[in-house]
PDB file of C-alpha atoms (C1' of nucleotides) in Angstrom:
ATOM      1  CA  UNK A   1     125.844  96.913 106.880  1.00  0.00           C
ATOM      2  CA  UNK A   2     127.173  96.864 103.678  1.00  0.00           C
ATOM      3  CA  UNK A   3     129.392  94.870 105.099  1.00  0.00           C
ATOM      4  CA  UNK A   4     129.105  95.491 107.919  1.00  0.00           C
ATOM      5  CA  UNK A   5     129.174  94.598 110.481  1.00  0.00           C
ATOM      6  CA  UNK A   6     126.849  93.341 112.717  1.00  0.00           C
ATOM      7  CA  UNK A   7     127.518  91.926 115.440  1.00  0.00           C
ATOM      8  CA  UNK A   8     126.623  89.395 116.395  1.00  0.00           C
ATOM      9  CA  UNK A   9     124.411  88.005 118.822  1.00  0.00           C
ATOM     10  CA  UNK A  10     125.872  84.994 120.260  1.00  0.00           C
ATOM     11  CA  UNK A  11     129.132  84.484 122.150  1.00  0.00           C
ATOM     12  CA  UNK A  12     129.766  81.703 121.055  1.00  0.00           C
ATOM     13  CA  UNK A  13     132.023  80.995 118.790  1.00  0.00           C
ATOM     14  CA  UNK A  14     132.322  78.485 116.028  1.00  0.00           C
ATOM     15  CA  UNK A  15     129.478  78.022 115.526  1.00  0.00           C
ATOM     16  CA  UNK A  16     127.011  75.984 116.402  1.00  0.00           C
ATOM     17  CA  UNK A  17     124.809  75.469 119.080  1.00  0.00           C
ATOM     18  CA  UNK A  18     123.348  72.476 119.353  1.00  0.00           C
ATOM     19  CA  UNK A  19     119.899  71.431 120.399  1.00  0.00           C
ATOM     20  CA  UNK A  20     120.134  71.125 123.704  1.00  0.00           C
ATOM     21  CA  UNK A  21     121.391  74.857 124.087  1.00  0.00           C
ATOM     22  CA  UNK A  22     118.878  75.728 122.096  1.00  0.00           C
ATOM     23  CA  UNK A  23     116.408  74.508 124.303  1.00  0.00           C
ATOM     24  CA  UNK A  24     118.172  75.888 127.173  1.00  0.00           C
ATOM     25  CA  UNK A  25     117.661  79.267 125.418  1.00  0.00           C
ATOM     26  CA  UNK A  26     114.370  79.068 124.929  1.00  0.00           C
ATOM     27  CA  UNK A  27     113.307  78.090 128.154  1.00  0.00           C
ATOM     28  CA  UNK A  28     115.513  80.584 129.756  1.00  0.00           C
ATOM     29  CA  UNK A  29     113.884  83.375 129.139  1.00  0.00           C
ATOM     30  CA  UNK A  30     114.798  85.397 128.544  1.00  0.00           C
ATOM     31  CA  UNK A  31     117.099  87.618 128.324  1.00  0.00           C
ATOM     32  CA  UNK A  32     118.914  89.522 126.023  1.00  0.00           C
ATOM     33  CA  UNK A  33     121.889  89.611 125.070  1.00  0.00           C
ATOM     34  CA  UNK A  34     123.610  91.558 122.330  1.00  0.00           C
ATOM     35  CA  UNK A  35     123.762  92.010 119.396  1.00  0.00           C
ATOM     36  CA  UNK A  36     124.681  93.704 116.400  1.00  0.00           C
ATOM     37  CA  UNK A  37     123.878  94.306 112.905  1.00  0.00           C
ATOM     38  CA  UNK A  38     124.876  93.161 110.679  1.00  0.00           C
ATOM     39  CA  UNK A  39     125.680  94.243 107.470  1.00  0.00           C
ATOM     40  CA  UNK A  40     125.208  94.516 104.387  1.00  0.00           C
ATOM     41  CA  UNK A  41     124.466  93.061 101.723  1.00  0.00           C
ATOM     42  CA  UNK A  42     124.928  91.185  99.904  1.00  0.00           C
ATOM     43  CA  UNK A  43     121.790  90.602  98.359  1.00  0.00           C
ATOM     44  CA  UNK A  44     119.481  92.296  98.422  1.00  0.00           C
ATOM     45  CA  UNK A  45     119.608  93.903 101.188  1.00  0.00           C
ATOM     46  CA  UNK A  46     121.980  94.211 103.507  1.00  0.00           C
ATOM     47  CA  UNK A  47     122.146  94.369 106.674  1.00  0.00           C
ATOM     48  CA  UNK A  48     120.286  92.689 109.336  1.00  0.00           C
ATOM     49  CA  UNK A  49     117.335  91.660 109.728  1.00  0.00           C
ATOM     50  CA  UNK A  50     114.437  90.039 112.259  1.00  0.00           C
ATOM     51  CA  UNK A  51     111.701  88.038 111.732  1.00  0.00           C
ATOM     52  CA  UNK A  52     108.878  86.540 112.114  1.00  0.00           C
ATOM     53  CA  UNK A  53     106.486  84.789 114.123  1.00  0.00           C
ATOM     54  CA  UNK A  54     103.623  84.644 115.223  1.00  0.00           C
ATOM     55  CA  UNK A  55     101.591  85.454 118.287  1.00  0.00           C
ATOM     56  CA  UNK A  56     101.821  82.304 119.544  1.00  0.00           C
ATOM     57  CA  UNK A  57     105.402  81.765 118.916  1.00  0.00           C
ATOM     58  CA  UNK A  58     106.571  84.671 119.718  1.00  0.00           C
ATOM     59  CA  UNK A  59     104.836  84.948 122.929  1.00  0.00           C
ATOM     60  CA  UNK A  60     106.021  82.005 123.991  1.00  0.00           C
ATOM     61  CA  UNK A  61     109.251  82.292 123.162  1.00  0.00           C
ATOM     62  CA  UNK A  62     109.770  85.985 124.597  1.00  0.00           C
ATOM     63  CA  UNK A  63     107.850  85.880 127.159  1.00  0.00           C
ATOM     64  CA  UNK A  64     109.379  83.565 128.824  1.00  0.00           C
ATOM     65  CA  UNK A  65     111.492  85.847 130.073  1.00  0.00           C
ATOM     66  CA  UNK A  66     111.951  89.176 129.587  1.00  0.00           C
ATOM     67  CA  UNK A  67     109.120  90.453 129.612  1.00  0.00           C
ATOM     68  CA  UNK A  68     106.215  90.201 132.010  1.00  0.00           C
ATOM     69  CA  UNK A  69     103.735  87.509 131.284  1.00  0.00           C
ATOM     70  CA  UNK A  70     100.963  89.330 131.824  1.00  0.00           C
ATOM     71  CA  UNK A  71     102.118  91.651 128.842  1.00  0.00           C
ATOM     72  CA  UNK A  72     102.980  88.576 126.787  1.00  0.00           C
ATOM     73  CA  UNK A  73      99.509  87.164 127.251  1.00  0.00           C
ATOM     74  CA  UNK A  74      97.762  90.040 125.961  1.00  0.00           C
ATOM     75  CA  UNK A  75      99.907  90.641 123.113  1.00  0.00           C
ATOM     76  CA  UNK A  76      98.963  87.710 121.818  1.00  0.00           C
ATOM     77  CA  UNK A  77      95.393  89.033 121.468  1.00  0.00           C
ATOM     78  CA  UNK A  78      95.466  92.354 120.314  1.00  0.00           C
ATOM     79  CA  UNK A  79      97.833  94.582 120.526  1.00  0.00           C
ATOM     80  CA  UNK A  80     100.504  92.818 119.920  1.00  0.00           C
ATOM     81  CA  UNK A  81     102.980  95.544 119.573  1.00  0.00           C
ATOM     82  CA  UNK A  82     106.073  94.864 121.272  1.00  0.00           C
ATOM     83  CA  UNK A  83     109.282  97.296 121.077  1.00  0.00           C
ATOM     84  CA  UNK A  84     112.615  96.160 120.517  1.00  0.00           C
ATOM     85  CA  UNK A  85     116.233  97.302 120.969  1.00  0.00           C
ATOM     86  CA  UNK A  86     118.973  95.934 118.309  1.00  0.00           C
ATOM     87  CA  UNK A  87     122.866  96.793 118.575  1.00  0.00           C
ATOM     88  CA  UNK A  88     124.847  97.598 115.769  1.00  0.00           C
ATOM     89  CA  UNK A  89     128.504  98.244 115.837  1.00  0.00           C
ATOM     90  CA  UNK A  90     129.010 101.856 114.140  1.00  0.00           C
ATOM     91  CA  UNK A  91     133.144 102.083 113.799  1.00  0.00           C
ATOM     92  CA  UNK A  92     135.282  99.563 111.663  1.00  0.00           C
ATOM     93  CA  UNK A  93     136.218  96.168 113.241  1.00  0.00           C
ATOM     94  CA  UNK A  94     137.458  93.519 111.545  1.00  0.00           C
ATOM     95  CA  UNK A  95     135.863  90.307 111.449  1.00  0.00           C
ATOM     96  CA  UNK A  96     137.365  87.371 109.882  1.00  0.00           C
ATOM     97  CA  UNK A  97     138.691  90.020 107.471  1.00  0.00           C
ATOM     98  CA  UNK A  98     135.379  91.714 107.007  1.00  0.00           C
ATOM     99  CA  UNK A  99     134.619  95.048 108.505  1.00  0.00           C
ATOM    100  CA  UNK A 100     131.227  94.607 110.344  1.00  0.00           C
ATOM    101  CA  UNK A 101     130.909  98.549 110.887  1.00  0.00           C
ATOM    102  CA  UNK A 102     127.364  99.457 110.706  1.00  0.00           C
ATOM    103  CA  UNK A 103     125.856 102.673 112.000  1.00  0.00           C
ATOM    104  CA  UNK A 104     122.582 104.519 111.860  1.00  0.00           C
ATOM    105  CA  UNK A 105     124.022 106.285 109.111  1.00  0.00           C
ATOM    106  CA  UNK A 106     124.897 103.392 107.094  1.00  0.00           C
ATOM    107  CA  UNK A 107     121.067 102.503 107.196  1.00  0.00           C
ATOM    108  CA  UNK A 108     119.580 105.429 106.715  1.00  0.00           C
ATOM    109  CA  UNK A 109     122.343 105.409 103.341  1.00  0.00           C
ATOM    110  CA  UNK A 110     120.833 101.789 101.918  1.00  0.00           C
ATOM    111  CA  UNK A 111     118.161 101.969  99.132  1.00  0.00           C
ATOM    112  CA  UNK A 112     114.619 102.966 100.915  1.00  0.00           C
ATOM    113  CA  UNK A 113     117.074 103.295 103.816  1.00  0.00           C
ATOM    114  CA  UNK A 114     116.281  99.427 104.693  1.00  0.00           C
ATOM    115  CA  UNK A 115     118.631  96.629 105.369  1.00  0.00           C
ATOM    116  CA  UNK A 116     118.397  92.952 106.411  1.00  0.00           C
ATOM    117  CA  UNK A 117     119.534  92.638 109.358  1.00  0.00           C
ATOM    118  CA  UNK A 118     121.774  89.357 109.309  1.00  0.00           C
ATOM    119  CA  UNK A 119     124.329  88.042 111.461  1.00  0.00           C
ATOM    120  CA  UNK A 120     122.432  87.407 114.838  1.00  0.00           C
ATOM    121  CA  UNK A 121     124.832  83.662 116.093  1.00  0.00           C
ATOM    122  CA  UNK A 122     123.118  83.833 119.746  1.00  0.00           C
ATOM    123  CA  UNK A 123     119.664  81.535 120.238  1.00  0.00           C
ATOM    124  CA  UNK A 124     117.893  83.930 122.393  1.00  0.00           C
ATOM    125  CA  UNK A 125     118.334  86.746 120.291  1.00  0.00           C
ATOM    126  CA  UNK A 126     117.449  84.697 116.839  1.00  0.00           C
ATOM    127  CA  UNK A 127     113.923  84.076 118.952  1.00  0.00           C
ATOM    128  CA  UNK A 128     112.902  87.811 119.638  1.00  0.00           C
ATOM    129  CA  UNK A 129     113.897  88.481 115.759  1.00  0.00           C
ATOM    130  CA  UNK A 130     111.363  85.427 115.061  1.00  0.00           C
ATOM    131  CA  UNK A 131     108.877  87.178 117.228  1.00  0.00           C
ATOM    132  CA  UNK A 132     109.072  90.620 115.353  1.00  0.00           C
ATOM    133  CA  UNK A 133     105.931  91.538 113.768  1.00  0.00           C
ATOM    134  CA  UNK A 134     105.397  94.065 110.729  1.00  0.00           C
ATOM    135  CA  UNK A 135     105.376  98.204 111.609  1.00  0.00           C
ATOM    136  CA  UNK A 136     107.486  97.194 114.904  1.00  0.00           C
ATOM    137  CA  UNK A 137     109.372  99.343 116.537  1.00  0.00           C
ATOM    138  CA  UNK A 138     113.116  99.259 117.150  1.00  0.00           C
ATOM    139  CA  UNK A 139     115.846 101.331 118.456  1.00  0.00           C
ATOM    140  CA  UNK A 140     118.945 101.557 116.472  1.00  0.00           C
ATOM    141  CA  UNK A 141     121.642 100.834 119.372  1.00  0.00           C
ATOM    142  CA  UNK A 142     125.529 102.065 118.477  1.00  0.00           C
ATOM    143  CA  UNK A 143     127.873  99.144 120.153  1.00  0.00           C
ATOM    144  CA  UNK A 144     131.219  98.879 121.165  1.00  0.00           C
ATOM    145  CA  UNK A 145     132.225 102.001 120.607  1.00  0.00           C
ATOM    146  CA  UNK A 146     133.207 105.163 121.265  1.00  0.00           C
ATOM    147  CA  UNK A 147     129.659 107.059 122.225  1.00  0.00           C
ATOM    148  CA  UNK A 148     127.371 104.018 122.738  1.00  0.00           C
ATOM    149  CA  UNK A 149     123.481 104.924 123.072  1.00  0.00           C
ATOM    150  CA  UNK A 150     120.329 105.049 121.084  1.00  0.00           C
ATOM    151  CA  UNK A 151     121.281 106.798 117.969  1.00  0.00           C
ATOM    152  CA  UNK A 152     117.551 106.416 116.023  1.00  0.00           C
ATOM    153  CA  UNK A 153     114.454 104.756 115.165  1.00  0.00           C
ATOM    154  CA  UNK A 154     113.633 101.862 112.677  1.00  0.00           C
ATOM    155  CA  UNK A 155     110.563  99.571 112.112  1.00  0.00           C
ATOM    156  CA  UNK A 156     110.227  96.136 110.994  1.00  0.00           C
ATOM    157  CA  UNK A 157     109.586  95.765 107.734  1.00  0.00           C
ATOM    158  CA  UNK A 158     109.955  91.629 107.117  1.00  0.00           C
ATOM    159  CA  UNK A 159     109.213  89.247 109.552  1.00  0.00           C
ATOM    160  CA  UNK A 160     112.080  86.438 110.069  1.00  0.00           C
ATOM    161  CA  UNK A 161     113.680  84.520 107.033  1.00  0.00           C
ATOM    162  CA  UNK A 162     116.909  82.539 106.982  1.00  0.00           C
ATOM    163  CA  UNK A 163     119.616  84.647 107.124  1.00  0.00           C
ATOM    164  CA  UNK A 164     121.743  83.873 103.898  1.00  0.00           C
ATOM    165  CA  UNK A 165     124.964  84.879 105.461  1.00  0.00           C
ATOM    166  CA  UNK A 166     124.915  81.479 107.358  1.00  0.00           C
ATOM    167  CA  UNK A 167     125.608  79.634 104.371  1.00  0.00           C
ATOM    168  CA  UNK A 168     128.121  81.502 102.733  1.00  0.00           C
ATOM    169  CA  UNK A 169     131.831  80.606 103.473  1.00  0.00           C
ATOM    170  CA  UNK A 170     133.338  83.748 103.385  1.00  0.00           C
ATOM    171  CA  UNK A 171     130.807  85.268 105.483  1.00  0.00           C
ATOM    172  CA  UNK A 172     132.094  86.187 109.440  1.00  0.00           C
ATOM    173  CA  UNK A 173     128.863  84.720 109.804  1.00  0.00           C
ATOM    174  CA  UNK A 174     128.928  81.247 108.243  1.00  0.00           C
ATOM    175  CA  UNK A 175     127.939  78.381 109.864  1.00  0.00           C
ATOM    176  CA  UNK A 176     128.902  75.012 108.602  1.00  0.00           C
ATOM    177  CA  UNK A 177     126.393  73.260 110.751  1.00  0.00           C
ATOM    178  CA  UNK A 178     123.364  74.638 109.409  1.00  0.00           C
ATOM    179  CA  UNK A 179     121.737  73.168 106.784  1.00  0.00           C
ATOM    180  CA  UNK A 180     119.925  74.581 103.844  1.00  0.00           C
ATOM    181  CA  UNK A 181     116.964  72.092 104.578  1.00  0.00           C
ATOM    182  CA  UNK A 182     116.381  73.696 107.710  1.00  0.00           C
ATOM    183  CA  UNK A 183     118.341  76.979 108.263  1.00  0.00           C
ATOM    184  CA  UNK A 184     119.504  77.699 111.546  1.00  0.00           C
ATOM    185  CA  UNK A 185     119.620  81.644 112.400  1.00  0.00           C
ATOM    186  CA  UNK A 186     117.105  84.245 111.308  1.00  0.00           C
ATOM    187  CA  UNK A 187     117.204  87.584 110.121  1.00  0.00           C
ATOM    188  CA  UNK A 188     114.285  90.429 109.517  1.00  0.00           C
ATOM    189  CA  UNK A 189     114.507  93.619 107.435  1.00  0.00           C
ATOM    190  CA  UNK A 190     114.459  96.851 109.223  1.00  0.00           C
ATOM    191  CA  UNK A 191     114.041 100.284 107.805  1.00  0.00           C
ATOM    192  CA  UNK A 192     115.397 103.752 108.975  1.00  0.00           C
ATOM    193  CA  UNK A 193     112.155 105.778 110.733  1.00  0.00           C
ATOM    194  CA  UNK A 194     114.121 108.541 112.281  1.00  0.00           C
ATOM    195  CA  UNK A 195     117.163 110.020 114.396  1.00  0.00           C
ATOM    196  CA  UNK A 196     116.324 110.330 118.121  1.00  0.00           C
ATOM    197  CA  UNK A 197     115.796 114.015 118.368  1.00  0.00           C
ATOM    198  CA  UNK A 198     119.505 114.061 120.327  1.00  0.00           C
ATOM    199  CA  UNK A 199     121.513 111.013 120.911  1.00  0.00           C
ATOM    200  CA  UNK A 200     120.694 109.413 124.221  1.00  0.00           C
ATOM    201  CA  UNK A 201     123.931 108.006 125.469  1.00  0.00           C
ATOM    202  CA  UNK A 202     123.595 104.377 127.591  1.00  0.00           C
ATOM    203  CA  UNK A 203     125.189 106.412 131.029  1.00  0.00           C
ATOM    204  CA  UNK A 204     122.044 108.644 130.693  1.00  0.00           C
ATOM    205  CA  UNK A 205     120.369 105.396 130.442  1.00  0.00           C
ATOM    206  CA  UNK A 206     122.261 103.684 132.769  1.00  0.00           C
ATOM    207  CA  UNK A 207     121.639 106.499 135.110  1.00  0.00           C
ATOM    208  CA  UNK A 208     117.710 106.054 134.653  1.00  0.00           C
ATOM    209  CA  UNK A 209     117.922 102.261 135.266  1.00  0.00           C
ATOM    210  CA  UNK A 210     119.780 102.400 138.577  1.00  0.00           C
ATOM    211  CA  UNK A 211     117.666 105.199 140.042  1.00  0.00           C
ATOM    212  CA  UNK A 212     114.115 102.986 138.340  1.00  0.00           C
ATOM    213  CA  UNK A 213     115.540 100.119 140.196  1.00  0.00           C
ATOM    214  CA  UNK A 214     115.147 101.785 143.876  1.00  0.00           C
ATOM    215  CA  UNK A 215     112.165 103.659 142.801  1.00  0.00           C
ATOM    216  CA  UNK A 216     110.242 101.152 140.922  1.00  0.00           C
ATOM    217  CA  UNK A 217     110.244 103.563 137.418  1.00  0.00           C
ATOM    218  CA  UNK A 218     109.983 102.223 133.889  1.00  0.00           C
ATOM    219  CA  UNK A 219     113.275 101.386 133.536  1.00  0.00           C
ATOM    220  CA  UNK A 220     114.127  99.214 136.355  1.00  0.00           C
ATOM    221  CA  UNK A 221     114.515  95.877 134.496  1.00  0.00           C
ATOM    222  CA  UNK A 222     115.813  97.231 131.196  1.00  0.00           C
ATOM    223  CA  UNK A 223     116.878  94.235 129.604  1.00  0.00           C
ATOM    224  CA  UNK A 224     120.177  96.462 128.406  1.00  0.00           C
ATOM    225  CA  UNK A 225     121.233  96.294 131.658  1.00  0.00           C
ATOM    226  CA  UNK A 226     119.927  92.910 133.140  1.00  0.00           C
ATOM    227  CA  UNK A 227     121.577  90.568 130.012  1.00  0.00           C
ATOM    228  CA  UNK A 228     124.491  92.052 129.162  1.00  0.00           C
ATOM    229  CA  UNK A 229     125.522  91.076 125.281  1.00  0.00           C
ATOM    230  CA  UNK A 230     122.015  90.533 124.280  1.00  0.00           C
ATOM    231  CA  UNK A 231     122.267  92.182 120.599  1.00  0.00           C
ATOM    232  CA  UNK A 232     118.425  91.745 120.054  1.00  0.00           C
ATOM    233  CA  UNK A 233     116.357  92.695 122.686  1.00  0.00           C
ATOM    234  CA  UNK A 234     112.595  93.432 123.285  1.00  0.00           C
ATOM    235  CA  UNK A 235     111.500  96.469 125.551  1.00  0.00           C
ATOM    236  CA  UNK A 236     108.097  96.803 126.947  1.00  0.00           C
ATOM    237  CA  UNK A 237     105.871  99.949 125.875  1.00  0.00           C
ATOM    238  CA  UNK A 238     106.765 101.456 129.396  1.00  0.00           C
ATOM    239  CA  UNK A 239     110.424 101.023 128.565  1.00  0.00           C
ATOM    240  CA  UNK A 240     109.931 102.515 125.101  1.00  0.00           C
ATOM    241  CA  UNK A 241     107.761 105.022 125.865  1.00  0.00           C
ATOM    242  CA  UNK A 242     110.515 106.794 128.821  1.00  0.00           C
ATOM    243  CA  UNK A 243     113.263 106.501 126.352  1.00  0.00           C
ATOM    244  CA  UNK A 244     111.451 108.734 123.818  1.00  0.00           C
ATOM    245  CA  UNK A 245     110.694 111.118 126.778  1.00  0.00           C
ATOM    246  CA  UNK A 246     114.062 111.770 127.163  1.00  0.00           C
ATOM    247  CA  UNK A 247     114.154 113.215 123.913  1.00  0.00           C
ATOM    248  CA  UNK A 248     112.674 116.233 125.266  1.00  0.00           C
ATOM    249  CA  UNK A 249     114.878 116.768 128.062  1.00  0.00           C
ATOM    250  CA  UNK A 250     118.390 118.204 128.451  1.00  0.00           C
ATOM    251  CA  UNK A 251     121.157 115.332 128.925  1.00  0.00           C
ATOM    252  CA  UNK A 252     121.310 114.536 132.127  1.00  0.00           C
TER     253      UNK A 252
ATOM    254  C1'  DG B   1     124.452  66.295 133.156  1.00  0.00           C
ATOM    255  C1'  DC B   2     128.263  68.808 135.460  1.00  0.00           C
ATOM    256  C1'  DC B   3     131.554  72.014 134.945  1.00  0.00           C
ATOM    257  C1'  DA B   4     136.113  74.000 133.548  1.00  0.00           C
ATOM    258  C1'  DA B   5     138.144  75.955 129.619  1.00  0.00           C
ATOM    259  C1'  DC B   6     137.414  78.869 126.008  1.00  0.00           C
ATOM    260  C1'  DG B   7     135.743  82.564 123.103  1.00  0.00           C
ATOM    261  C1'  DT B   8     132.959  86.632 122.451  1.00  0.00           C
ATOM    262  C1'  DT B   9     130.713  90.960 123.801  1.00  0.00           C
ATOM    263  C1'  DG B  10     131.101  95.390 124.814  1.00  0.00           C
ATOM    264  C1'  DG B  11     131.760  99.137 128.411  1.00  0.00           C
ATOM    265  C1'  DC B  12     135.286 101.819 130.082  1.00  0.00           C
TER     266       DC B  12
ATOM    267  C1'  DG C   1     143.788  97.670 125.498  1.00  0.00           C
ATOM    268  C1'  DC C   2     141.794  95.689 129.736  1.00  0.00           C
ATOM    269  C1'  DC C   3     138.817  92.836 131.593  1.00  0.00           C
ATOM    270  C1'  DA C   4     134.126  91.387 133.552  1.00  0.00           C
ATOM    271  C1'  DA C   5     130.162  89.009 132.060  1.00  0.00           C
ATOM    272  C1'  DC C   6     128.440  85.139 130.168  1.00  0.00           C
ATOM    273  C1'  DG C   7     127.200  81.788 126.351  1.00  0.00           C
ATOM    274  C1'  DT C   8     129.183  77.619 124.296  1.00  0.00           C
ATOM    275  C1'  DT C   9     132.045  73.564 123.938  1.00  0.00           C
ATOM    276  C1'  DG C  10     133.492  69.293 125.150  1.00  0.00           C
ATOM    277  C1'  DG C  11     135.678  65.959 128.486  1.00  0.00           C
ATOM    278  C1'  DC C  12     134.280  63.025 131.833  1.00  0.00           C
TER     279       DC C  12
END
DNA sequence: GCCAACGTTGGC
DNA sequence: GCCAACGTTGGC
């Protein structure tokens, strides 16, 4: 967001989490929270961002959860591809004085339509953008607002770097308790792909999981669904791959 | 380490 | 605007 807004990933709210939640995190597994994007720029770029990691790390850290392990395992060979969901708040809130709004269009409006996408305050979701790899895919998720869904299509463009918004007072964002030495929250750089062909609204979604959950379909453990405020969220190929099925069909 | 209070997320 | 879910804080 240009300023936007983001939201944030973690609950929490001042500010820091220490070690031991961080830890707790981790080993959790899992799960995803929420999210948002964040905004803009200052720099550079602007808006939110993800990051980087490796195989290793990032298997480790995501798979601990969400995701099956078996997936996780061979990711970390080959294909890693993973898929990821990322919420962004679309209509004007304030935020310490600082409108977070941030919406497909605001990305697709950045130069080469690419933002970093800052702001993520929630350990879990600072881990999947850690595990992001180049050419990802991501879903551009509208938030807290009037028509939430999956609005479009972006792909990871920079794996995770410190997210500069931590260290700036006025930021919504700052955080007094991370050091420059060894920056606290991560961000990655994302850049627009494409609209979903039509808007796919979370009911329709939420419709899908419920029915997947008694029938054992793809998306029966959606993570949207089974972490609620997880702003950064991974989705398996299965996941991904229904979602841009329903591209093709009327609203349901 | 437990756990109640607190603050945030985010759908409705 | 309400409020349920849930992560974080901080006393003990």
């Amino acid at each position: 967001m240009a300023r936007a807004r983001k939201r944030l990933a973690g609950a929490a709210g001042p500010g820091e989490p220490d070690p031991a939640a961080e830890r707790r995190s981790l080993s959790a597994a899992h799960s995803p929270l929420r999210m948002g994007k964040a905004l803009d720029k200052k720099g550079p770029e602007g808006k939110r961002t993800k990051t980087k990691n490796e195989c290793e790390a990032s298997a480790k850290v995501e798979n601990s959860g969400l995701q099956e392990t078996s997936e996780a395992s061979e990711d970390c060979g080959k294909n890693l591809s993973r898929y990821w969901l990322m919420k962004s708040e679309p209509e004007s809130r304030l935020e310490k004085g600082v409108d977070v709004k941030f919406s497909i269009e605001d990305l697709k409006a950045q130069p080469k339509q690419t933002t970093c996408w800052d702001g993520v305050r929630n350990y879990q979701a600072r881990n999947f953008l850690r595990a992001m790899k180049l050419e990802e895919d991501a879903f551009f998720y509208h938030s807290n607002c009037r028509k939430p869904g999956i609005a479009g299509l972006m792909k990871i463009v920079k794996e995770a770097y410190p997210d500069h918004t931590q260290f700036e007072k006025n930021s919504p964002h700052y955080d007094p308790s991370s050091k420059e030495d060894n920056p606290k929250w991560s961000m990655v750089d994302v850049q627009f792909v494409r609209m979903m062909k039509r808007f796919i609204p979370l009911a329709e979604l939420k419709t899908h999981h419920q029915a997947h959950r008694a029938t054992g379909g793809p998306l029966k453990n959606m993570v949207l669904f089974t972490r609620q405020r997880l702003s950064v969220q991974p989705l398996t190929r299965e996941e991904f791959d229904f979602i841009l099925s329903l591209e093709e069909k009327e609203p349901s």
